[in-house]
Amino acid sequence: GAGVSQTPSNKVTEKGKYVELRCDPISGHTALYWYRQSLGQGPEFLIYFQGTGAADDSGLPNDRFFAVRPEGSVSTLKIQRTERGDSAVYLCASSLTGPSYEQYFGPGTRLTVT
Amino acid sequence: AQSVTQLGSHVSVSEGALVLLRCNYSSSVPPYLFWYVQYPNQGLQLLLKYTSAATLVKGINGFEAEFKKSETSFHLTKPSAHMSDAAEYFCAVSSTGGAGGTSYGKLTFGQGTILTVHP
């Protein structure tokens, strides 16, 4: 079956611009996670959705970052007034609900802020 | 708070040699532990996971890991390295949490270990 997909695969934007990153999870997965991976680092948690609601957004770095999952499937990560420090690979993962379940990762969106 | 430490950001082995990638974790509750592999320009792929069923866990591509509670370790091994094993490997611990009695797994990753395999 289809895995997790993310679009775009690459995004270059100017400082101060707004960007949206999209994630299509595996069908039937109620849990959806966003992570950010900076160069040379492991992924860092941003936000977790259970169904349509953001159950844990403790990893969002500041209020410029926001994510939605209006129908409990596709999710969009939104970044306002981008800064150069936002440059990273943004990873989306989905899974069944529960801490022991494998998270399936998408290929990521590489965001570059110039 | 949970954390993961991977000792050695780079490991280099000869083809056919033993692979040992080290991972230590800290967790206030019995953890769920994972090893993921990331090939260049690809997403993370699960190698194996520990969920308390057995301390020695076998995964894909001949990898295995042993959970040692007394040492808070979950080292990844493979008896004989292959050129195709060259990639970056991440150890992760899953934390439980959630309001209203829900439980979910927020992954905390280590810094990663780049494995190089030379002929």
CSV table of C-alpha atoms in Angstrom, one decimal:
chain,number,residue,atom,x,y,z
A,1,GLY,CA,0.0,0.0,0.0
A,2,ALA,CA,0.9,3.6,-0.2
A,3,GLY,CA,3.3,5.0,2.4
A,4,VAL,CA,3.4,8.5,3.9
A,5,SER,CA,3.8,11.2,1.3
A,6,GLN,CA,5.0,14.7,1.8
A,7,THR,CA,4.8,17.7,-0.6
A,8,PRO,CA,6.7,19.5,-1.7
A,9,SER,CA,10.0,17.6,-1.5
A,10,ASN,CA,11.9,20.8,-1.6
A,11,LYS,CA,10.9,24.3,-0.8
A,12,VAL,CA,13.1,27.4,-1.1
A,13,THR,CA,11.6,30.6,0.3
A,14,GLU,CA,12.8,34.1,1.2
A,15,LYS,CA,13.1,35.2,4.8
A,16,GLY,CA,9.8,36.6,6.0
A,17,LYS,CA,7.6,34.6,3.7
A,18,TYR,CA,4.8,32.1,4.6
A,19,VAL,CA,5.1,28.4,3.8
A,20,GLU,CA,2.8,25.4,4.0
A,21,LEU,CA,4.1,21.8,4.1
A,22,ARG,CA,1.7,19.0,3.4
A,23,CYS,CA,1.6,15.4,4.8
A,24,ASP,CA,-0.6,12.5,3.5
A,25,PRO,CA,-0.5,9.7,6.1
A,26,ILE,CA,-1.1,6.1,5.7
A,27,SER,CA,-4.9,5.4,5.4
A,28,GLY,CA,-6.3,4.3,8.7
A,29,HIS,CA,-3.6,5.7,10.9
A,30,THR,CA,-5.2,8.0,13.5
A,31,ALA,CA,-1.9,9.2,14.9
A,32,LEU,CA,0.2,11.8,13.0
A,33,TYR,CA,3.5,13.4,14.1
A,34,TRP,CA,5.6,16.2,12.7
A,35,TYR,CA,9.4,16.3,13.4
A,36,ARG,CA,12.1,18.6,12.3
A,37,GLN,CA,15.6,17.4,11.4
A,38,SER,CA,18.4,19.9,11.3
A,39,LEU,CA,21.7,19.1,9.6
A,40,GLY,CA,23.7,16.6,11.6
A,41,GLN,CA,21.0,16.1,14.2
A,42,GLY,CA,18.3,13.5,15.0
A,43,PRO,CA,14.7,14.4,14.3
A,44,GLU,CA,13.0,16.6,17.0
A,45,PHE,CA,9.4,16.3,17.8
A,46,LEU,CA,7.1,19.2,16.9
A,47,ILE,CA,3.5,18.2,17.2
A,48,TYR,CA,1.2,15.2,17.5
A,49,PHE,CA,-2.3,14.7,16.2
A,50,GLN,CA,-4.8,12.2,17.4
A,51,GLY,CA,-7.6,12.3,14.8
A,52,THR,CA,-8.3,16.0,14.1
A,53,GLY,CA,-7.0,17.4,17.3
A,54,ALA,CA,-3.5,18.4,18.3
A,55,ALA,CA,-3.0,16.4,21.4
A,56,ASP,CA,0.6,17.6,22.0
A,57,ASP,CA,2.1,20.7,20.4
A,58,SER,CA,4.9,21.1,23.0
A,59,GLY,CA,7.6,20.9,20.4
A,60,LEU,CA,6.5,23.8,18.3
A,61,PRO,CA,9.3,26.3,18.7
A,62,ASN,CA,7.2,29.5,18.7
A,63,ASP,CA,3.9,30.9,17.6
A,64,ARG,CA,5.1,31.3,14.0
A,65,PHE,CA,4.5,27.5,13.7
A,66,PHE,CA,1.0,26.0,13.4
A,67,ALA,CA,-0.4,22.8,12.1
A,68,VAL,CA,-3.8,21.5,11.3
A,69,ARG,CA,-5.5,18.2,10.4
A,70,PRO,CA,-9.1,19.2,9.7
A,71,GLU,CA,-10.5,15.9,8.6
A,72,GLY,CA,-8.3,13.6,10.5
A,73,SER,CA,-6.2,12.6,7.5
A,74,VAL,CA,-4.0,15.1,5.6
A,75,SER,CA,-2.1,17.5,7.8
A,76,THR,CA,-0.5,20.9,6.9
A,77,LEU,CA,2.3,22.5,8.8
A,78,LYS,CA,2.3,26.2,8.4
A,79,ILE,CA,5.2,28.6,9.1
A,80,GLN,CA,4.7,32.3,9.2
A,81,ARG,CA,7.4,35.0,8.8
A,82,THR,CA,10.1,32.4,8.0
A,83,GLU,CA,13.6,32.8,9.4
A,84,ARG,CA,16.8,31.3,8.2
A,85,GLY,CA,16.9,29.2,11.4
A,86,ASP,CA,13.8,27.4,10.2
A,87,SER,CA,15.8,25.8,7.4
A,88,ALA,CA,15.7,22.0,8.0
A,89,VAL,CA,14.0,18.8,6.8
A,90,TYR,CA,10.5,18.5,8.1
A,91,LEU,CA,9.4,14.9,8.6
A,92,CYS,CA,5.9,13.6,8.9
A,93,ALA,CA,5.1,10.2,10.4
A,94,SER,CA,1.9,8.3,11.0
A,95,SER,CA,1.0,5.3,13.1
A,96,LEU,CA,-1.7,3.4,14.9
A,97,THR,CA,-2.4,4.9,18.3
A,98,GLY,CA,-0.1,3.8,21.1
A,99,PRO,CA,3.6,4.2,22.1
A,100,SER,CA,4.6,0.7,21.0
A,101,TYR,CA,3.5,1.1,17.4
A,102,GLU,CA,6.0,1.8,14.6
A,103,GLN,CA,5.8,5.3,13.2
A,104,TYR,CA,6.0,5.3,9.4
A,105,PHE,CA,7.9,8.3,8.1
A,106,GLY,CA,7.6,10.2,4.9
A,107,PRO,CA,10.6,11.3,2.8
A,108,GLY,CA,10.4,14.8,4.3
A,109,THR,CA,10.3,18.3,2.9
A,110,ARG,CA,13.6,20.1,2.8
A,111,LEU,CA,12.9,23.8,3.6
A,112,THR,CA,15.6,26.4,2.8
A,113,VAL,CA,15.0,30.0,3.9
A,114,THR,CA,17.3,32.4,2.1
B,1,ALA,CA,12.3,13.8,30.5
B,2,GLN,CA,13.6,11.1,28.3
B,3,SER,CA,16.8,11.2,26.4
B,4,VAL,CA,18.9,9.1,24.1
B,5,THR,CA,22.7,9.1,23.7
B,6,GLN,CA,24.4,7.5,20.7
B,7,LEU,CA,28.1,7.1,21.3
B,8,GLY,CA,30.1,7.8,18.2
B,9,SER,CA,28.7,10.0,15.5
B,10,HIS,CA,30.7,8.0,12.9
B,11,VAL,CA,31.6,4.3,12.8
B,12,SER,CA,33.6,2.8,10.1
B,13,VAL,CA,33.9,-1.0,9.5
B,14,SER,CA,35.2,-3.3,6.8
B,15,GLU,CA,32.9,-5.4,4.8
B,16,GLY,CA,32.2,-8.6,6.7
B,17,ALA,CA,33.2,-7.2,10.0
B,18,LEU,CA,31.0,-6.9,13.1
B,19,VAL,CA,28.8,-3.8,13.3
B,20,LEU,CA,28.2,-2.3,16.8
B,21,LEU,CA,26.3,0.9,17.2
B,22,ARG,CA,25.8,2.1,20.8
B,23,CYS,CA,22.7,3.6,22.3
B,24,ASN,CA,22.0,4.5,25.9
B,25,TYR,CA,18.7,5.9,27.1
B,26,SER,CA,17.2,7.5,30.1
B,27,SER,CA,13.6,7.0,31.0
B,28,SER,CA,11.5,7.2,34.2
B,29,VAL,CA,9.2,4.4,33.0
B,30,PRO,CA,9.8,1.1,31.1
B,31,PRO,CA,10.6,2.3,27.7
B,32,TYR,CA,9.8,1.4,24.1
B,33,LEU,CA,13.0,1.5,22.1
B,34,PHE,CA,13.5,1.7,18.4
B,35,TRP,CA,16.3,1.7,15.8
B,36,TYR,CA,15.7,3.5,12.6
B,37,VAL,CA,17.9,3.7,9.5
B,38,GLN,CA,18.0,6.6,7.1
B,39,TYR,CA,19.5,6.2,3.6
B,40,PRO,CA,20.6,9.3,1.7
B,41,ASN,CA,17.6,11.4,0.6
B,42,GLN,CA,15.1,8.9,2.0
B,43,GLY,CA,12.8,8.8,5.0
B,44,LEU,CA,13.4,6.9,8.2
B,45,GLN,CA,12.8,3.1,8.1
B,46,LEU,CA,12.3,1.0,11.1
B,47,LEU,CA,15.0,-1.7,11.7
B,48,LEU,CA,13.6,-3.1,15.0
B,49,LYS,CA,11.8,-2.2,18.2
B,50,TYR,CA,11.7,-3.3,21.8
B,51,THR,CA,8.3,-3.4,23.5
B,52,SER,CA,9.2,-5.6,26.5
B,53,ALA,CA,8.3,-8.9,24.9
B,54,ALA,CA,11.9,-10.2,24.7
B,55,THR,CA,15.2,-8.5,25.5
B,56,LEU,CA,16.9,-9.7,22.3
B,57,VAL,CA,15.2,-8.2,19.4
B,58,LYS,CA,15.8,-9.3,15.8
B,59,GLY,CA,15.1,-6.9,13.0
B,60,ILE,CA,15.4,-6.6,9.2
B,61,ASN,CA,18.6,-7.0,7.2
B,62,GLY,CA,20.3,-9.2,9.8
B,63,PHE,CA,20.3,-6.5,12.6
B,64,GLU,CA,19.5,-7.2,16.2
B,65,ALA,CA,19.6,-5.3,19.5
B,66,GLU,CA,19.7,-6.3,23.1
B,67,PHE,CA,17.8,-4.4,25.8
B,68,LYS,CA,19.8,-4.2,29.0
B,69,LYS,CA,17.9,-2.5,31.7
B,70,SER,CA,20.8,-2.5,34.2
B,71,GLU,CA,23.0,-0.7,31.7
B,72,THR,CA,20.1,1.4,30.2
B,73,SER,CA,21.4,0.3,26.8
B,74,PHE,CA,20.0,-0.8,23.5
B,75,HIS,CA,23.0,-1.4,21.3
B,76,LEU,CA,22.5,-2.4,17.6
B,77,THR,CA,24.6,-5.2,16.2
B,78,LYS,CA,25.1,-7.1,12.9
B,79,PRO,CA,27.6,-10.0,12.7
B,80,SER,CA,28.8,-9.2,9.2
B,81,ALA,CA,28.6,-5.8,7.5
B,82,HIS,CA,27.6,-5.4,3.9
B,83,MET,CA,28.2,-2.4,1.7
B,84,SER,CA,24.5,-1.8,1.5
B,85,ASP,CA,24.4,-1.1,5.3
B,86,ALA,CA,26.1,2.2,4.8
B,87,ALA,CA,23.6,4.7,6.1
B,88,GLU,CA,22.8,6.8,9.2
B,89,TYR,CA,21.2,5.0,12.2
B,90,PHE,CA,19.1,6.5,14.8
B,91,CYS,CA,18.1,5.2,18.2
B,92,ALA,CA,14.9,6.5,19.7
B,93,VAL,CA,12.8,6.1,22.8
B,94,SER,CA,9.0,6.4,22.8
B,95,SER,CA,7.5,8.4,25.6
B,96,THR,CA,4.0,8.0,26.7
B,97,GLY,CA,1.7,10.9,27.4
B,98,GLY,CA,-1.6,12.4,26.6
B,99,ALA,CA,-4.6,13.9,28.3
B,100,GLY,CA,-7.8,12.0,29.0
B,101,GLY,CA,-6.1,8.7,29.4
B,102,THR,CA,-4.9,8.5,25.9
B,103,SER,CA,-1.4,7.1,25.3
B,104,TYR,CA,0.8,7.8,22.4
B,105,GLY,CA,4.4,7.6,21.4
B,106,LYS,CA,6.4,10.8,21.0
B,107,LEU,CA,9.8,9.7,19.8
B,108,THR,CA,13.0,11.2,21.2
B,109,PHE,CA,15.9,10.5,18.9
B,110,GLY,CA,19.6,10.3,19.5
B,111,GLN,CA,22.0,12.3,17.4
B,112,GLY,CA,22.5,9.5,14.9
B,113,THR,CA,25.5,7.4,13.9
B,114,ILE,CA,26.8,7.4,10.3
B,115,LEU,CA,28.0,3.9,9.4
B,116,THR,CA,30.6,3.6,6.7
B,117,VAL,CA,31.4,0.2,5.2
B,118,HIS,CA,34.6,-0.1,3.2
B,119,PRO,CA,35.7,-3.0,1.0
